Coordinates of C-alpha atoms and ligand atoms in Angstrom, one line a residue:
M75 CA 0.8 11.8 -19.7
N76 CA -2.2 11.6 -21.9
A77 CA -3.7 14.1 -24.2
I78 CA -5.7 16.8 -22.6
S79 CA -9.1 17.1 -23.7
E80 CA -11.3 20.0 -24.2
Q81 CA -13.0 19.1 -20.7
G82 CA -9.7 18.5 -19.3
L83 CA -8.5 22.0 -19.9
K84 CA -11.6 23.2 -18.3
A85 CA -11.2 20.8 -15.3
P86 CA -9.7 22.1 -11.9
T87 CA -6.0 21.6 -11.4
V88 CA -4.4 19.5 -8.8
K89 CA -1.7 21.5 -6.8
L90 CA 1.7 20.7 -5.7
L91 CA 2.3 20.9 -2.2
I92 CA 5.6 22.7 -1.5
N93 CA 6.8 24.5 1.7
G94 CA 3.2 24.7 3.2
Q95 CA 1.7 26.2 0.1
F96 CA -0.6 24.5 -2.4
I97 CA 0.8 25.8 -5.7
E98 CA 0.2 25.7 -9.4
S99 CA 2.8 23.8 -11.2
K100 CA 4.8 25.6 -14.0
T101 CA 4.8 22.5 -16.2
T102 CA 3.7 21.9 -19.7
E103 CA 2.9 18.2 -18.9
W104 CA -0.3 17.2 -17.5
R105 CA -2.5 14.1 -17.6
E106 CA -6.3 13.8 -17.1
V107 CA -7.6 12.3 -13.7
I108 CA -10.8 10.3 -14.9
N109 CA -13.9 9.2 -13.4
P110 CA -13.4 5.2 -14.3
A111 CA -17.4 4.6 -14.0
T112 CA -18.5 7.3 -16.4
Q113 CA -15.1 8.7 -18.2
E114 CA -16.0 12.6 -16.7
V115 CA -12.7 14.6 -16.6
L116 CA -12.2 15.4 -12.9
A117 CA -9.2 17.3 -12.8
R118 CA -5.6 17.7 -14.2
V119 CA -2.4 16.7 -12.9
P120 CA 0.7 18.0 -13.4
F121 CA 4.2 16.1 -14.2
A122 CA 6.1 18.2 -11.6
T123 CA 9.6 20.1 -13.2
Q124 CA 12.8 19.1 -12.0
E125 CA 13.0 22.5 -10.3
E126 CA 9.8 21.9 -8.4
I127 CA 10.9 18.5 -7.2
D128 CA 14.2 20.1 -6.1
A129 CA 12.0 23.0 -4.1
A130 CA 9.9 20.4 -2.5
V131 CA 13.2 18.6 -1.2
A132 CA 14.9 21.6 -0.4
S133 CA 11.9 22.9 1.9
A134 CA 11.9 19.3 3.5
K135 CA 15.5 19.6 4.2
E136 CA 15.2 23.0 5.6
A137 CA 11.9 21.8 7.9
F138 CA 14.1 18.7 9.1
K139 CA 16.3 21.2 11.1
T140 CA 13.7 22.3 13.6
W141 CA 11.2 19.5 12.8
K142 CA 13.4 16.9 14.4
K143 CA 13.9 18.7 17.5
T144 CA 10.0 19.2 18.3
P145 CA 9.2 17.2 21.2
I146 CA 7.4 14.2 21.2
G147 CA 3.9 15.4 22.6
A148 CA 3.9 18.0 20.1
R149 CA 4.3 15.7 17.4
A150 CA 1.8 13.3 18.7
R151 CA -0.6 15.8 19.2
I152 CA -0.9 16.7 15.5
F153 CA -1.9 12.9 14.6
L154 CA -4.6 13.1 17.5
K155 CA -5.9 16.3 15.7
L156 CA -5.7 14.4 12.2
Q157 CA -7.4 11.3 13.2
Q158 CA -10.6 13.4 14.4
L159 CA -10.3 15.5 11.2
I160 CA -10.4 12.4 9.1
R161 CA -13.4 11.1 11.1
E162 CA -15.3 14.5 10.4
N163 CA -14.6 14.4 6.9
M164 CA -15.0 10.6 6.1
G165 CA -18.0 10.9 3.8
E166 CA -16.3 13.5 1.8
L167 CA -12.9 11.7 1.7
A168 CA -14.9 8.4 0.6
A169 CA -16.7 10.4 -1.9
L170 CA -13.6 11.8 -3.7
L171 CA -11.9 8.4 -3.3
T172 CA -15.1 6.5 -5.4
A173 CA -15.2 9.4 -8.0
E174 CA -11.6 9.2 -9.0
Q175 CA -11.1 5.4 -8.4
G176 CA -14.2 3.8 -8.6
K177 CA -14.4 1.3 -5.5
T178 CA -18.1 1.6 -3.7
L179 CA -18.6 4.0 -1.3
P180 CA -18.2 1.7 1.8
D181 CA -15.3 0.3 0.4
A182 CA -13.9 3.6 0.0
E183 CA -14.5 4.5 3.6
G184 CA -12.5 1.3 4.3
D185 CA -9.8 2.5 2.7
V186 CA -9.8 5.8 4.6
F187 CA -10.6 3.7 7.7
R188 CA -7.2 1.7 7.3
G189 CA -5.3 4.7 6.9
L190 CA -6.8 6.4 9.6
E191 CA -5.5 3.4 12.1
V192 CA -2.3 4.2 11.1
V193 CA -2.6 8.0 12.0
E194 CA -4.0 6.6 15.5
H195 CA -1.0 4.6 15.9
A196 CA 1.2 7.6 15.1
A197 CA -0.6 9.6 17.9
S198 CA 1.0 7.1 20.4
I199 CA 4.7 7.8 18.8
G200 CA 5.9 8.2 22.5
N201 CA 5.6 4.7 23.1
L202 CA 6.9 3.5 19.9
Q203 CA 10.4 5.3 19.6
L204 CA 11.8 4.3 22.7
G205 CA 15.3 3.5 23.0
E206 CA 17.1 0.5 25.5
L207 CA 19.3 1.4 28.1
A208 CA 21.8 -1.1 29.9
N209 CA 23.0 0.3 33.2
N210 CA 26.6 -0.8 34.4
V211 CA 27.7 -2.7 31.2
A212 CA 30.9 -1.8 33.0
N213 CA 31.9 -0.1 35.9
G214 CA 30.0 3.0 36.0
V215 CA 29.6 2.4 32.3
D216 CA 25.7 3.0 30.7
T217 CA 25.0 1.9 27.1
Y218 CA 21.4 3.4 25.6
T219 CA 20.2 3.8 22.3
L220 CA 18.4 6.5 20.7
L221 CA 15.9 6.1 17.7
Q222 CA 16.9 9.5 15.5
P223 CA 15.1 10.3 12.4
L224 CA 16.7 10.0 8.9
G225 CA 16.2 13.3 7.5
V226 CA 14.1 13.6 4.2
C227 CA 12.2 10.6 3.4
A228 CA 9.5 9.9 0.3
G229 CA 6.8 7.9 -0.7
I230 CA 5.6 6.6 -4.0
T231 CA 2.6 5.0 -3.9
P232 CA -0.1 3.1 -6.2
F233 CA -3.7 3.9 -7.5
N234 CA -5.5 1.1 -5.5
F235 CA -5.5 2.8 -2.0
P236 CA -5.0 6.4 -2.8
A237 CA -5.9 6.7 1.0
M238 CA -4.7 4.1 3.1
I239 CA -1.1 3.6 1.4
P240 CA -0.4 7.5 1.7
L241 CA -1.6 7.2 5.3
W242 CA 0.9 4.3 5.8
M243 CA 3.6 6.3 4.8
F244 CA 3.6 9.8 5.8
P245 CA 2.2 10.1 9.5
M246 CA 4.9 7.6 10.7
A247 CA 7.7 9.2 9.1
I248 CA 6.6 12.6 10.2
A249 CA 5.7 11.0 13.7
T250 CA 9.3 9.5 14.0
G251 CA 11.0 13.5 13.4
N252 CA 11.4 12.9 9.6
T253 CA 10.4 15.5 6.9
F254 CA 8.5 13.5 3.9
V255 CA 7.9 14.1 0.0
L256 CA 5.1 12.3 -1.3
K257 CA 4.7 11.4 -5.0
P258 CA 1.3 9.9 -5.1
S259 CA -0.5 7.9 -7.9
E260 CA -0.9 10.0 -10.8
Q261 CA -4.1 8.1 -11.6
D262 CA -6.2 9.2 -8.4
P263 CA -4.3 12.0 -6.5
I264 CA -7.4 14.0 -5.3
V265 CA -8.3 12.2 -2.4
T266 CA -4.4 12.1 -1.1
M267 CA -4.4 16.0 -1.6
R268 CA -7.3 16.3 0.6
L269 CA -6.0 14.2 3.3
C270 CA -2.4 16.3 2.9
E271 CA -4.9 19.7 3.5
L272 CA -6.1 17.8 6.3
A273 CA -2.8 17.4 7.7
L274 CA -1.8 20.6 7.7
E275 CA -5.0 21.6 9.3
A276 CA -4.0 19.3 12.2
G277 CA -0.5 21.3 12.2
I278 CA 2.1 19.9 10.3
P279 CA 4.3 22.7 10.0
A280 CA 5.3 24.1 6.5
G281 CA 7.9 22.1 4.7
V282 CA 7.3 19.0 6.8
L283 CA 5.1 17.2 4.3
N284 CA 5.4 18.0 0.7
V285 CA 4.0 16.8 -2.3
I286 CA 5.2 16.4 -6.0
H287 CA 3.2 14.8 -8.7
G288 CA 4.3 12.9 -11.9
G289 CA 5.2 9.3 -13.3
E290 CA 8.5 7.8 -14.1
N291 CA 10.8 10.9 -14.4
A292 CA 9.5 12.1 -10.9
V293 CA 10.4 8.8 -9.5
N294 CA 13.6 8.6 -11.0
A295 CA 14.6 11.9 -9.6
I296 CA 13.4 10.6 -6.2
C297 CA 15.3 7.8 -6.2
D298 CA 18.7 10.1 -7.2
H299 CA 18.0 12.9 -5.3
K300 CA 21.3 13.2 -3.0
D301 CA 19.2 14.9 0.0
I302 CA 16.7 12.0 0.2
K303 CA 17.7 9.5 2.8
A304 CA 14.9 6.9 2.4
I305 CA 12.1 5.7 0.4
S306 CA 8.8 3.9 0.9
F307 CA 7.2 2.7 -2.3
V308 CA 4.0 0.3 -2.9
G309 CA 3.2 -0.7 -6.1
S310 CA 4.1 -3.2 -9.0
T311 CA 7.1 -5.7 -8.8
K312 CA 8.1 -4.2 -12.1
V313 CA 8.4 -0.8 -11.0
G314 CA 8.9 -1.5 -7.5
T315 CA 12.3 -3.6 -8.3
H316 CA 13.6 -0.6 -10.3
V317 CA 13.3 1.7 -7.5
Y318 CA 14.7 -0.5 -4.8
N319 CA 17.9 -1.1 -7.2
R320 CA 18.3 2.2 -8.6
A321 CA 17.8 4.1 -4.8
S322 CA 20.0 1.3 -3.2
L323 CA 22.6 2.1 -5.6
A324 CA 22.4 6.0 -4.9
G325 CA 22.7 5.1 -0.9
K326 CA 19.1 5.2 0.2
R327 CA 17.4 2.9 2.8
V328 CA 14.4 1.5 0.3
Q329 CA 11.4 -0.6 1.3
C330 CA 9.0 -1.8 -1.8
M331 CA 5.8 -3.4 -1.2
M332 CA 4.7 -4.9 -4.9
G333 CA 2.9 -7.3 -6.7
A334 CA 1.1 -10.6 -5.5
K335 CA -0.7 -13.6 -6.7
N336 CA -2.7 -14.6 -3.7
H337 CA -3.8 -18.2 -3.4
A338 CA -6.7 -19.6 -0.7
I339 CA -6.9 -23.2 0.1
V340 CA -10.5 -24.6 0.7
L341 CA -10.6 -27.6 2.3
P342 CA -13.8 -29.7 2.2
D343 CA -14.5 -29.5 5.8
A344 CA -14.7 -25.8 5.9
N345 CA -18.0 -24.0 6.8
K346 CA -19.5 -23.7 3.1
E347 CA -21.4 -20.5 3.1
Q348 CA -18.9 -18.2 4.7
T349 CA -16.1 -19.7 2.8
L350 CA -18.1 -18.9 -0.5
N351 CA -19.0 -15.5 0.9
A352 CA -15.3 -14.7 1.9
I353 CA -14.1 -15.8 -1.5
A354 CA -16.5 -13.9 -3.3
G355 CA -15.6 -10.7 -1.7
A356 CA -12.1 -11.3 -1.8
S357 CA -11.7 -11.8 -5.1
F358 CA -14.1 -9.5 -6.7
G359 CA -14.4 -6.7 -4.2
A360 CA -12.5 -3.5 -5.5
A361 CA -12.9 -5.0 -9.1
G362 CA -10.0 -7.4 -7.7
Q363 CA -7.5 -4.3 -7.8
R364 CA -6.3 -5.2 -4.3
C365 CA -2.9 -6.4 -3.6
M366 CA -4.4 -8.8 -1.1
A367 CA -7.4 -9.8 -3.3
L368 CA -7.9 -13.8 -3.6
P369 CA -7.1 -14.4 -7.6
V370 CA -6.4 -18.2 -7.3
V371 CA -8.5 -20.9 -5.0
V372 CA -7.2 -24.2 -4.7
L373 CA -9.9 -26.3 -4.1
V374 CA -9.1 -29.6 -2.2
G375 CA -10.9 -33.2 -2.9
E376 CA -14.6 -32.8 -2.3
A377 CA -14.1 -29.1 -2.2
Q378 CA -14.0 -29.4 -6.2
K379 CA -17.6 -30.1 -6.2
W380 CA -18.4 -26.4 -4.7
I381 CA -17.9 -24.8 -8.1
P382 CA -21.4 -24.1 -9.3
D383 CA -22.3 -22.8 -5.8
L384 CA -19.5 -20.3 -6.4
V385 CA -20.5 -19.2 -9.9
A386 CA -23.9 -19.0 -8.3
K387 CA -22.8 -16.8 -5.7
A388 CA -20.5 -14.6 -7.7
K389 CA -23.9 -14.2 -10.2
T390 CA -25.5 -12.4 -7.4
L391 CA -22.7 -9.7 -7.2
K392 CA -24.0 -6.3 -8.7
V393 CA -21.6 -4.5 -11.1
G394 CA -22.1 -0.7 -11.3
G395 CA -21.0 2.8 -10.4
G396 CA -19.4 2.9 -6.7
T397 CA -21.6 5.5 -5.7
E398 CA -25.3 3.5 -6.4
K399 CA -26.5 1.7 -3.4
G400 CA -25.9 -1.9 -3.2
T401 CA -23.2 -2.2 -6.2
D402 CA -20.6 -4.8 -5.3
V403 CA -18.2 -4.7 -8.0
G404 CA -17.0 -1.2 -9.4
P405 CA -14.9 -0.4 -12.7
L406 CA -11.3 -0.7 -13.2
I407 CA -9.2 2.0 -12.7
S408 CA -8.9 2.8 -16.8
C409 CA -9.6 1.7 -20.5
A410 CA -6.2 0.5 -20.6
A411 CA -6.7 -1.7 -17.3
R412 CA -10.0 -3.2 -18.9
E413 CA -8.4 -3.9 -22.1
R414 CA -5.8 -5.6 -20.4
V415 CA -8.0 -7.9 -18.1
E416 CA -10.2 -8.8 -21.1
S417 CA -7.1 -10.0 -23.0
L418 CA -5.7 -12.0 -20.3
I419 CA -9.5 -13.6 -20.2
E420 CA -9.4 -14.1 -23.7
R421 CA -5.6 -15.8 -23.3
G422 CA -7.2 -18.1 -20.5
I423 CA -9.7 -19.4 -22.8
A424 CA -6.8 -20.0 -25.4
D425 CA -4.7 -21.6 -23.1
G426 CA -7.3 -24.3 -22.2
A427 CA -8.9 -23.1 -18.8
K428 CA -12.7 -23.5 -18.2
L429 CA -14.7 -20.2 -18.7
E430 CA -17.4 -20.9 -15.7
L431 CA -18.3 -17.4 -15.5
D432 CA -17.7 -14.6 -18.3
G433 CA -17.8 -10.9 -17.0
R434 CA -16.6 -9.2 -19.6
K435 CA -18.8 -6.5 -21.1
P436 CA -21.4 -6.1 -19.0
Q437 CA -24.6 -4.3 -19.9
L438 CA -25.3 -1.2 -18.0
A439 CA -27.1 2.0 -18.7
G440 CA -26.5 5.8 -19.0
D441 CA -23.1 7.1 -18.3
Y442 CA -22.0 3.7 -16.8
A443 CA -22.2 2.4 -20.6
K444 CA -18.8 4.1 -21.0
G445 CA -17.4 2.9 -17.9
N446 CA -14.1 0.5 -17.3
F447 CA -16.4 -2.4 -16.0
V448 CA -15.6 -6.3 -16.5
G449 CA -17.9 -8.6 -13.9
P450 CA -16.6 -11.4 -11.9
T451 CA -15.2 -14.0 -14.1
I452 CA -14.1 -17.5 -13.0
F453 CA -12.0 -20.2 -14.8
S454 CA -11.7 -23.7 -13.1
G455 CA -9.0 -26.3 -14.2
V456 CA -6.5 -23.6 -14.2
K457 CA -2.9 -24.8 -13.9
P458 CA 0.9 -23.2 -13.6
G459 CA 2.0 -22.3 -16.9
M460 CA -1.3 -20.8 -18.0
S461 CA -0.8 -16.7 -18.3
I462 CA -4.1 -16.6 -15.9
Y463 CA -2.5 -18.5 -13.2
D464 CA 1.4 -16.9 -13.6
I465 CA 0.6 -13.2 -14.2
E466 CA -1.3 -10.9 -11.7
I467 CA -4.4 -9.9 -13.5
F468 CA -5.5 -7.1 -10.8
G469 CA -9.0 -7.4 -12.1
P470 CA -12.3 -9.6 -10.6
V471 CA -10.9 -13.0 -12.2
L472 CA -11.1 -15.7 -10.4
A473 CA -8.8 -18.9 -11.0
L474 CA -9.6 -22.2 -9.4
V475 CA -7.4 -24.9 -9.5
P476 CA -7.9 -28.6 -8.2
A477 CA -5.5 -30.4 -5.4
A478 CA -6.0 -33.8 -3.8
D479 CA -5.0 -33.0 -0.6
L480 CA -3.6 -30.0 1.7
D481 CA 0.2 -30.9 0.9
E482 CA -0.6 -30.7 -2.9
A483 CA -2.1 -27.3 -2.3
I484 CA 0.6 -26.0 -0.2
S485 CA 3.3 -26.8 -2.5
F486 CA 1.2 -24.6 -5.1
I487 CA 1.7 -21.9 -3.2
N488 CA 5.1 -22.2 -2.0
D489 CA 6.1 -22.8 -5.3
N490 CA 4.7 -19.4 -6.6
P491 CA 7.1 -16.8 -6.4
N492 CA 5.0 -14.3 -4.7
G493 CA 4.5 -13.9 -1.0
N494 CA 2.3 -11.4 -0.3
G495 CA -0.7 -12.9 1.4
T496 CA -2.9 -16.4 1.8
A497 CA -5.5 -17.9 3.2
I498 CA -6.8 -21.3 4.4
F499 CA -10.8 -22.2 4.9
T500 CA -11.3 -25.3 7.2
Q501 CA -12.9 -26.4 10.6
S502 CA -9.7 -28.5 11.5
G503 CA -7.4 -26.9 14.0
A504 CA -4.6 -29.3 13.1
A505 CA -5.2 -28.5 9.1
A506 CA -4.9 -25.0 10.2
H507 CA -1.7 -25.3 12.1
K508 CA -0.1 -27.2 9.6
F509 CA -0.8 -24.6 6.9
Q510 CA 0.7 -22.1 9.3
E511 CA 3.7 -23.6 9.9
D512 CA 4.5 -25.1 6.4
I513 CA 3.3 -21.9 4.1
D514 CA 5.9 -19.5 2.9
V515 CA 4.1 -16.6 2.7
G516 CA 4.3 -13.5 4.8
Q517 CA 0.6 -12.7 5.7
V518 CA -1.5 -15.8 6.7
G519 CA -5.4 -15.8 7.0
I520 CA -7.3 -18.5 8.9
N521 CA -10.7 -18.3 7.6
V522 CA -9.8 -14.7 7.3
P523 CA -9.8 -13.8 3.3
I524 CA -8.0 -10.5 3.4
P525 CA -5.3 -10.8 6.4
V526 CA -3.8 -7.1 6.4
P527 CA -2.5 -6.9 9.8
V528 CA -3.5 -3.9 12.0
P529 CA -0.9 -1.3 12.8
L530 CA -0.2 -3.0 16.1
F531 CA 1.8 -5.4 13.8
S532 CA 3.3 -4.4 10.5
F533 CA 2.4 -5.2 6.9
S534 CA 4.5 -8.5 6.5
G535 CA 4.4 -9.7 2.4
S536 CA 7.6 -11.8 1.6
R537 CA 9.6 -13.3 -1.3
A538 CA 8.8 -11.6 -4.6
S539 CA 6.1 -9.3 -3.2
K540 CA 8.5 -7.5 -1.2
L541 CA 12.2 -5.7 -1.4
G542 CA 13.9 -4.4 1.9
D543 CA 13.5 -6.3 5.0
L544 CA 11.4 -3.8 7.1
G545 CA 7.5 -3.6 6.4
P546 CA 5.0 -0.4 6.6
Y547 CA 3.5 1.0 9.6
G548 CA 3.6 -0.6 13.0
K549 CA 7.1 -1.7 14.8
Q550 CA 8.8 -2.3 11.7
V551 CA 8.6 0.9 10.2
V552 CA 9.8 2.9 13.1
L553 CA 12.9 1.2 12.6
F554 CA 12.8 1.7 9.0
Y555 CA 12.3 5.5 9.3
T556 CA 15.2 5.9 12.1
Q557 CA 18.8 5.5 12.6
T558 CA 19.8 3.6 16.0
K559 CA 22.5 5.6 17.6
T560 CA 24.1 3.5 20.6
V561 CA 25.6 5.7 23.5
T562 CA 28.0 4.4 25.9
S563 CA 28.9 6.9 28.5
R564 CA 30.6 7.1 31.8
W565 CA 30.7 10.2 34.2
F566 CA 33.8 10.9 36.6
D567 CA 33.3 12.8 39.8
D568 CA 35.7 15.2 40.5
N569 CA 38.0 13.0 42.9
S570 CA 38.4 10.5 40.2
T571 CA 42.0 9.5 39.2
G572 CA 41.5 7.3 36.4
T573 CA 43.3 4.6 35.0
L574 CA 45.3 4.1 32.0
N575 CA 43.7 1.1 29.8
T576 CA 45.2 -0.1 26.3
T577 CA 42.9 -3.2 25.8
I578 CA 39.6 -2.9 23.8
S579 CA 37.6 -3.8 26.9
L580 CA 35.6 -1.5 29.3
K581 CA 36.5 -1.7 32.8
Ligands
NAD284 P1 2.3 1.0 -10.4 O1 3.9 0.2 -10.3 O2 2.2 1.0 -12.2 O3 2.9 2.2 -10.0 C1 3.4 2.9 -8.3 C2 4.0 4.1 -8.7 O4 4.8 3.9 -9.5 C3 2.9 5.2 -9.2 O5 3.2 6.3 -8.1 C4 3.6 5.5 -10.4 O6 3.5 7.0 -10.9 C5 4.9 4.8 -10.4 N1 5.5 4.4 -12.0 C6 4.5 3.8 -12.7 N2 5.4 3.5 -13.7 C7 6.6 3.8 -13.2 C8 7.9 3.7 -14.1 N3 8.0 3.1 -15.5 N4 9.0 4.2 -13.7 C9 9.0 5.0 -12.3 N5 7.7 4.9 -11.8 C10 6.6 4.5 -12.3 O7 1.2 0.2 -9.7 P2 -0.4 0.6 -9.7 O8 -0.5 0.0 -11.0 O9 -0.5 2.1 -9.4 O10 -0.4 -0.4 -8.6 C11 -1.1 -1.9 -8.8 C12 0.2 -2.5 -8.4 O11 0.3 -1.9 -7.0 C13 -0.3 -4.1 -8.1 O12 0.9 -4.8 -8.7 C14 -0.4 -4.1 -6.8 O13 -0.3 -5.6 -6.3 C15 0.6 -3.5 -6.2 N6 0.2 -3.0 -4.9 C16 1.2 -3.9 -3.5 C17 0.7 -3.7 -2.4 C18 1.5 -4.2 -1.3 O14 1.5 -3.9 -0.2 N7 2.2 -5.0 -1.8 C19 -0.3 -2.7 -2.2 C20 -1.0 -2.0 -2.9 C21 -0.7 -2.3 -4.6

């Protein structure tokens, strides 16, 4: 929560979605949703009361009774319609997203689009939720599996992808026959709510999708609620670990996708121009606020001579409001985030890293002078043990680490606790193959800087970046949102006399 200003009192309120109705919260606790480029107050978001959270879960529980029996085709057609509505409203969705989150309009469209891909995938649920059947496992006995929905599932999402990440969650949970309670980030809930309006317009029945707002208390209420069966969380490692432990203790199935410190390796044989472009885009795009950003680049051997070229490339990036044509780097989400990133840059200098490019306090005109901007920042000579290496900065700050050879570069990555994503830039197939085999990170790019898999696969971050075994979207999430029921059946004809069997074997 934060204090509500005069402007905030006049701002529109973000609604709760309970039992198919967008309703005004009765809470006394509110927080402002602020445009991070200008500090304009866009809305006020409520911190839902316990009664409202209970009402959302009760509505989802009641709706599950009929939704779980809804035929596959009826479920799939809703997502066919939703993908069409998202496409038709892409411009509006991107504009809402940029206003509250800050990223550029093209990047905001990318955020919506990566979620839209999951909606398209949910529309093919008929092929995804198939069980297995083995005929004649014993005389006249068949065994088959049903993938049945769990009940009420919940999703807790971060600020950095307010379209994509809610769309990772509720379409697949609902397509598999569950009902859902979503708790979006309180920092930028507006585009998420617009997507939920479109979901209702597409035909999601009352109670099947519910939304509550809030922070720590709402999240704890979700973890503890006896009627919630499973939780999908995406956010920081600290909060994700808390959610995993608390909700697991309460008997729930939990998947948590968490923080990162992704490294890329650059070998001297890499295509130089392509590599510099890829690194600049992945390190500074979205102001570094991507869980798959590249905040660490390990320069191997002669590639260490590329530092001036990388600095020159970073200097060409335009810092500004996300709605301005040509902007490459928008603002950080909040004043607190800007202050935190600036203080980490201070610590980098104090720890002895070389500040090659200082992006603090870029000069911007008009309303943007008040925005939470930090420009591209580059340190060289960074080592493990320095704060800028050890901590997830989540800002446009790139740490360059020298390495003598590929083995040393790989050991930096495998020694780091995080395992969200990594990449190698090289023209050597042998080096790329060695990297693919030896690297202990769940998502690997080969000359691809941000290797986020499409929904034919699943998001597969690993080690400290993830708790729970199954990832979001794709095949893995079908298993996450369903319980496998295995049926072993035998049918007797009228003339069968049967035999007495006192062993456990099937005959
Ligand atoms: P966050 O952990 O602060 O917030 C995530 C959610 O948890 C929000 O809904 C928030 O309301 C709630 N929350 C915040 N503080 C809480 C508390 N003390 N107790 C209970 N709930 C709390 O994360 P963020 O700042 O919104 O997002 C950035 C983080 O998310 C980064 O660490 C980033 O790497 C990570 N992230 C990871 C992935 C991934 O797939 N691995 C994707 C996107 C973001």
